[in-house]
Amino acid sequence: MPITKKYKKIVIGNWKENPSTHEAAKNIVKNIKRVASQVTKTITVLCPPSVFLSDLGKGEQPYSKGAQDVSVFEGGSHTGEVSAEMLKDSGVEYTIVGHSERRKMGETDAMVASKIVALHFARVTAVMCVGEDNRDSGGQYLDILKNQIKHSLAGVEKKNLSHLIVAYEPVWAIGATQAMSPADVHETAIFIKKTLADLFGHDYVTKIPILYGGSVNFRNAGEIVGEGHVDGLLVGRESINPEGFNEILKVVDTI
Ligand code: PGA
């Protein structure tokens, strides 16, 4: 389900390393399913740990399946890795790459770039996370962001940009008490669009969705999307709380 005239926004739930059991995973899905089928303009994507992908059910669902990571390799002797092709064959349409929590574990821009290329080869949409650790008063964070985008997209072909989403996640706002202000989200989203346009040309990048992530909840979701002028949200903690996640879906669907 790509963003189209019909589906204007996208809300992605990143479950991270949660919950602990299949039963709990099924319960989250059950409690999100009804609202996901009621929203008409918003694509819902659920990214559970890959062992729980089967708990999202088979066949057509009111949400899309997503993964949280992918191997840079196509297959072979790489213990612990899951390939893009395996994800695709498990019904996965979207995969998060370069999340700051993985970057902290050693994932480099070059690895992110290889992962995006692998996903594109399998026709899976890459949700590329970028974001500065801190905001310095001198504005150096903008250069950091620009370089992150440039290097994480090395080798990505223009023809595959319809399978790219950029999730802007300022690291300092992830797992925090407060999200970034909508005005700052807007300003940064414009900067990201400009950076993408410089890399690929304006015509190719107008359709790349830009999402915001970092301490999103149902209270701030509306203003972040509305006043921040982003195409959707990447939700962490609130994505395993069906009540909160459902409210986020409903709010975003009204924008
Ligand atoms: P958070 O996480 O919503 O819990 O801040 C966001 C993320 O890590 O994608």
Tab-separated table of C-alpha atoms and ligand atoms in Angstrom:
chain	number	residue	atom	x	y	z
A	1	MET	CA	0.000	0.000	0.000
A	2	PRO	CA	1.939	3.082	-1.116
A	3	ILE	CA	0.946	6.672	-0.293
A	4	THR	CA	-1.499	7.741	-2.997
A	5	LYS	CA	-4.225	10.308	-3.470
A	6	LYS	CA	-6.447	8.037	-1.378
A	7	TYR	CA	-3.957	7.237	1.364
A	8	LYS	CA	-2.515	10.538	2.414
A	9	LYS	CA	-0.763	9.643	5.638
A	10	ILE	CA	1.142	6.752	7.101
A	11	VAL	CA	1.492	5.715	10.737
A	12	ILE	CA	4.146	3.107	11.486
A	13	GLY	CA	4.299	1.297	14.816
A	14	ASN	CA	7.775	0.177	15.853
A	15	TRP	CA	7.243	-2.419	18.559
A	16	LYS	CA	10.993	-2.736	19.187
A	17	GLU	CA	11.802	-5.771	21.399
A	18	ASN	CA	8.200	-6.124	22.617
A	19	PRO	CA	6.014	-7.873	23.708
A	20	SER	CA	7.291	-11.127	25.252
A	21	THR	CA	4.775	-13.648	23.944
A	22	HIS	CA	2.765	-14.552	20.848
A	23	GLU	CA	-0.370	-14.199	22.907
A	24	ALA	CA	0.448	-10.613	23.849
A	25	ALA	CA	1.389	-9.822	20.237
A	26	LYS	CA	-1.926	-11.207	18.968
A	27	ASN	CA	-3.736	-9.178	21.575
A	28	ILE	CA	-2.161	-5.913	20.403
A	29	VAL	CA	-3.094	-6.736	16.801
A	30	LYS	CA	-6.649	-7.656	17.758
A	31	ASN	CA	-7.106	-4.343	19.552
A	32	ILE	CA	-5.729	-2.264	16.695
A	33	LYS	CA	-7.475	-4.062	13.861
A	34	ARG	CA	-10.902	-2.411	14.133
A	35	VAL	CA	-9.622	1.167	14.142
A	36	ALA	CA	-7.111	0.372	11.389
A	37	SER	CA	-10.023	-0.794	9.240
A	38	GLN	CA	-12.062	2.320	10.044
A	39	VAL	CA	-9.477	4.915	9.079
A	40	THR	CA	-9.860	5.683	5.411
A	41	LYS	CA	-6.953	7.962	4.505
A	42	THR	CA	-4.180	6.547	6.634
A	43	ILE	CA	-1.943	3.542	6.023
A	44	THR	CA	-1.223	1.609	9.207
A	45	VAL	CA	2.021	-0.361	9.375
A	46	LEU	CA	2.894	-2.686	12.255
A	47	CYS	CA	6.548	-3.616	12.789
A	48	PRO	CA	6.738	-6.398	15.386
A	49	PRO	CA	9.845	-8.440	16.147
A	50	SER	CA	10.122	-10.768	13.116
A	51	VAL	CA	9.181	-13.890	15.125
A	52	PHE	CA	5.751	-12.293	15.645
A	53	LEU	CA	5.078	-11.453	11.971
A	54	SER	CA	2.848	-14.522	11.706
A	55	ASP	CA	0.660	-13.115	14.513
A	56	LEU	CA	-0.350	-10.299	12.156
A	57	GLY	CA	-2.413	-12.847	10.217
A	58	LYS	CA	-2.446	-14.043	6.635
A	59	GLY	CA	-3.938	-12.423	3.539
A	60	GLU	CA	-5.506	-8.976	3.217
A	61	GLN	CA	-5.500	-7.003	6.490
A	62	PRO	CA	-6.369	-3.401	7.381
A	63	TYR	CA	-2.684	-2.842	8.216
A	64	SER	CA	0.555	-3.607	6.418
A	65	LYS	CA	3.322	-5.779	7.800
A	66	GLY	CA	6.661	-4.211	8.576
A	67	ALA	CA	10.045	-5.338	9.910
A	68	GLN	CA	12.567	-3.538	12.101
A	69	ASP	CA	15.761	-4.511	10.320
A	70	VAL	CA	17.131	-6.523	7.398
A	71	SER	CA	20.359	-8.233	6.452
A	72	VAL	CA	22.723	-6.571	3.979
A	73	PHE	CA	23.235	-10.046	2.474
A	74	GLU	CA	20.966	-11.936	0.095
A	75	GLY	CA	21.497	-15.193	1.970
A	76	GLY	CA	24.189	-17.642	3.045
A	77	SER	CA	26.409	-18.131	6.087
A	78	HIS	CA	25.355	-15.126	8.166
A	79	THR	CA	24.121	-16.386	11.524
A	80	GLY	CA	21.203	-14.445	12.920
A	81	GLU	CA	20.402	-12.511	9.765
A	82	VAL	CA	17.065	-12.273	7.929
A	83	SER	CA	17.155	-11.322	4.235
A	84	ALA	CA	14.953	-8.895	2.329
A	85	GLU	CA	13.649	-11.788	0.251
A	86	MET	CA	12.625	-13.702	3.400
A	87	LEU	CA	10.808	-10.634	4.694
A	88	LYS	CA	9.070	-10.139	1.366
A	89	ASP	CA	8.009	-13.785	1.355
A	90	SER	CA	6.601	-13.286	4.879
A	91	GLY	CA	4.321	-10.527	3.600
A	92	VAL	CA	6.482	-7.609	4.713
A	93	GLU	CA	5.946	-4.408	2.708
A	94	TYR	CA	7.965	-1.960	4.838
A	95	THR	CA	11.239	-2.278	6.745
A	96	ILE	CA	12.833	0.177	9.145
A	97	VAL	CA	16.563	0.714	8.569
A	98	GLY	CA	19.086	2.840	10.404
A	99	HIS	CA	17.067	3.302	13.563
A	100	SER	CA	19.189	5.186	16.100
A	101	GLU	CA	19.028	2.216	18.469
A	102	ARG	CA	20.662	0.085	15.761
A	103	ARG	CA	23.107	2.824	14.803
A	104	LYS	CA	24.184	2.793	18.473
A	105	MET	CA	24.917	-0.928	18.088
A	106	GLY	CA	27.296	-0.153	15.230
A	107	GLU	CA	25.121	0.232	12.143
A	108	THR	CA	26.895	2.676	9.847
A	109	ASP	CA	25.536	4.851	7.034
A	110	ALA	CA	27.215	2.447	4.577
A	111	MET	CA	25.364	-0.509	6.115
A	112	VAL	CA	22.091	1.408	5.983
A	113	ALA	CA	22.727	2.122	2.295
A	114	SER	CA	23.374	-1.579	1.572
A	115	LYS	CA	20.208	-2.538	3.438
A	116	ILE	CA	18.120	-0.096	1.410
A	117	VAL	CA	19.564	-1.477	-1.831
A	118	ALA	CA	18.773	-5.040	-0.643
A	119	LEU	CA	15.197	-4.042	0.212
A	120	HIS	CA	14.706	-2.338	-3.145
A	121	PHE	CA	15.935	-5.444	-4.910
A	122	ALA	CA	13.175	-7.384	-3.123
A	123	ARG	CA	10.603	-4.607	-3.754
A	124	VAL	CA	10.186	-3.774	-0.067
A	125	THR	CA	9.803	-0.127	1.003
A	126	ALA	CA	12.680	1.114	3.166
A	127	VAL	CA	11.846	3.365	6.105
A	128	MET	CA	15.176	5.129	6.544
A	129	CYS	CA	15.652	6.714	9.970
A	130	VAL	CA	17.848	9.763	10.324
A	131	GLY	CA	18.280	12.253	13.121
A	132	GLU	CA	20.831	14.224	15.066
A	133	ASP	CA	21.959	13.253	18.578
A	134	ASN	CA	21.771	16.845	19.809
A	135	ARG	CA	20.880	20.280	18.560
A	136	ASP	CA	23.814	22.640	18.861
A	137	SER	CA	23.262	26.391	18.695
A	138	GLY	CA	25.713	26.705	15.795
A	139	GLY	CA	23.476	24.639	13.525
A	140	GLN	CA	26.020	21.861	12.990
A	141	TYR	CA	23.236	19.314	13.365
A	142	LEU	CA	22.046	20.280	9.895
A	143	ASP	CA	25.351	19.174	8.363
A	144	ILE	CA	25.199	15.978	10.384
A	145	LEU	CA	21.693	15.312	9.087
A	146	LYS	CA	22.636	16.126	5.506
A	147	ASN	CA	25.648	13.783	5.595
A	148	GLN	CA	23.614	11.026	7.201
A	149	ILE	CA	21.021	11.270	4.421
A	150	LYS	CA	23.622	11.454	1.659
A	151	HIS	CA	25.695	8.496	2.879
A	152	SER	CA	22.700	6.342	3.864
A	153	LEU	CA	21.344	6.698	0.331
A	154	ALA	CA	24.607	5.942	-1.489
A	155	GLY	CA	23.891	3.576	-4.372
A	156	VAL	CA	20.120	3.982	-4.168
A	157	GLU	CA	18.682	4.368	-7.658
A	158	LYS	CA	16.234	7.071	-8.658
A	159	LYS	CA	13.870	4.513	-10.107
A	160	ASN	CA	13.486	2.936	-6.652
A	161	LEU	CA	12.678	6.123	-4.766
A	162	SER	CA	8.988	5.213	-4.805
A	163	HIS	CA	10.044	2.561	-2.268
A	164	LEU	CA	11.650	5.000	0.148
A	165	ILE	CA	10.272	6.733	3.233
A	166	VAL	CA	12.401	9.026	5.381
A	167	ALA	CA	11.660	8.971	9.110
A	168	TYR	CA	13.140	11.965	10.855
A	169	GLU	CA	13.821	10.969	14.434
A	170	PRO	CA	15.874	13.414	16.502
A	171	VAL	CA	17.657	11.022	18.856
A	172	TRP	CA	17.155	13.317	21.844
A	173	ALA	CA	13.375	13.083	21.404
A	174	ILE	CA	13.215	9.259	21.253
A	175	GLY	CA	11.994	7.656	24.466
A	176	ALA	CA	11.852	11.131	25.971
A	177	THR	CA	9.109	13.024	27.789
A	178	GLN	CA	8.514	15.531	25.020
A	179	ALA	CA	8.408	15.429	21.251
A	180	MET	CA	9.951	18.086	19.042
A	181	SER	CA	7.824	21.180	18.480
A	182	PRO	CA	5.680	21.118	15.312
A	183	ALA	CA	7.424	24.271	14.060
A	184	ASP	CA	10.839	22.613	14.344
A	185	VAL	CA	9.494	19.450	12.728
A	186	HIS	CA	8.266	21.548	9.804
A	187	GLU	CA	11.561	23.361	9.396
A	188	THR	CA	13.543	20.130	9.508
A	189	ALA	CA	11.195	18.373	7.073
A	190	ILE	CA	11.816	21.190	4.573
A	191	PHE	CA	15.559	20.807	5.078
A	192	ILE	CA	15.321	17.045	4.475
A	193	LYS	CA	13.295	17.606	1.279
A	194	LYS	CA	15.870	20.077	0.038
A	195	THR	CA	18.698	17.649	0.789
A	196	LEU	CA	16.887	14.895	-1.124
A	197	ALA	CA	16.220	17.268	-4.035
A	198	ASP	CA	19.916	18.187	-4.201
A	199	LEU	CA	20.780	14.493	-4.360
A	200	PHE	CA	18.191	13.207	-6.802
A	201	GLY	CA	16.523	16.196	-8.435
A	202	HIS	CA	13.308	17.888	-7.420
A	203	ASP	CA	10.978	15.804	-9.588
A	204	TYR	CA	12.095	12.537	-8.050
A	205	VAL	CA	11.726	13.501	-4.424
A	206	THR	CA	8.386	15.288	-4.142
A	207	LYS	CA	6.646	11.997	-3.489
A	208	ILE	CA	9.050	10.644	-0.834
A	209	PRO	CA	7.058	10.645	2.412
A	210	ILE	CA	8.737	12.325	5.367
A	211	LEU	CA	7.675	11.043	8.775
A	212	TYR	CA	8.430	12.263	12.267
A	213	GLY	CA	9.290	9.982	15.185
A	214	GLY	CA	10.178	10.607	18.830
A	215	SER	CA	7.786	10.624	21.812
A	216	VAL	CA	4.653	10.723	19.683
A	217	ASN	CA	1.382	10.179	21.554
A	218	PHE	CA	-2.283	10.846	20.840
A	219	ARG	CA	-2.054	14.315	22.387
A	220	ASN	CA	0.733	15.618	20.160
A	221	ALA	CA	0.132	13.520	17.002
A	222	GLY	CA	-2.359	15.917	15.432
A	223	GLU	CA	-0.278	19.050	15.712
A	224	ILE	CA	2.939	17.318	14.690
A	225	VAL	CA	1.353	16.084	11.455
A	226	GLY	CA	-0.830	19.158	10.867
A	227	GLU	CA	1.497	22.002	11.799
A	228	GLY	CA	4.692	20.041	11.213
A	229	HIS	CA	3.520	19.244	7.654
A	230	VAL	CA	4.823	15.697	7.652
A	231	ASP	CA	3.312	12.701	5.887
A	232	GLY	CA	2.957	10.623	9.016
A	233	LEU	CA	4.547	9.266	12.150
A	234	LEU	CA	6.896	6.568	13.391
A	235	VAL	CA	5.619	5.580	16.809
A	236	GLY	CA	7.605	3.671	19.426
A	237	ARG	CA	6.201	3.206	22.933
A	238	GLU	CA	2.631	4.100	22.046
A	239	SER	CA	2.551	1.474	19.289
A	240	ILE	CA	2.269	-1.375	21.805
A	241	ASN	CA	-0.472	0.448	23.689
A	242	PRO	CA	-3.513	-0.165	21.453
A	243	GLU	CA	-5.635	2.537	23.093
A	244	GLY	CA	-3.040	5.217	22.484
A	245	PHE	CA	-2.102	3.928	19.030
A	246	ASN	CA	-5.748	3.823	17.935
A	247	GLU	CA	-6.202	7.434	19.010
A	248	ILE	CA	-3.124	8.411	17.012
A	249	LEU	CA	-4.595	6.682	13.937
A	250	LYS	CA	-7.914	8.466	14.362
A	251	VAL	CA	-6.341	11.892	14.854
A	252	VAL	CA	-4.008	11.531	11.871
A	253	ASP	CA	-6.909	10.362	9.693
A	254	THR	CA	-8.730	13.656	10.244
A	255	ILE	CA	-5.847	15.745	8.862
B	1	PGA	P1	9.228	6.618	21.039
B	1	PGA	O1	10.177	5.867	20.010
B	1	PGA	O2	7.926	6.923	20.328
B	1	PGA	O3	9.041	5.642	22.166
B	1	PGA	O4	9.941	7.857	21.469
B	1	PGA	C1	10.221	6.276	18.672
B	1	PGA	C2	11.155	5.397	17.894
B	1	PGA	O5	12.171	4.959	18.441
B	1	PGA	O6	10.898	5.075	16.698
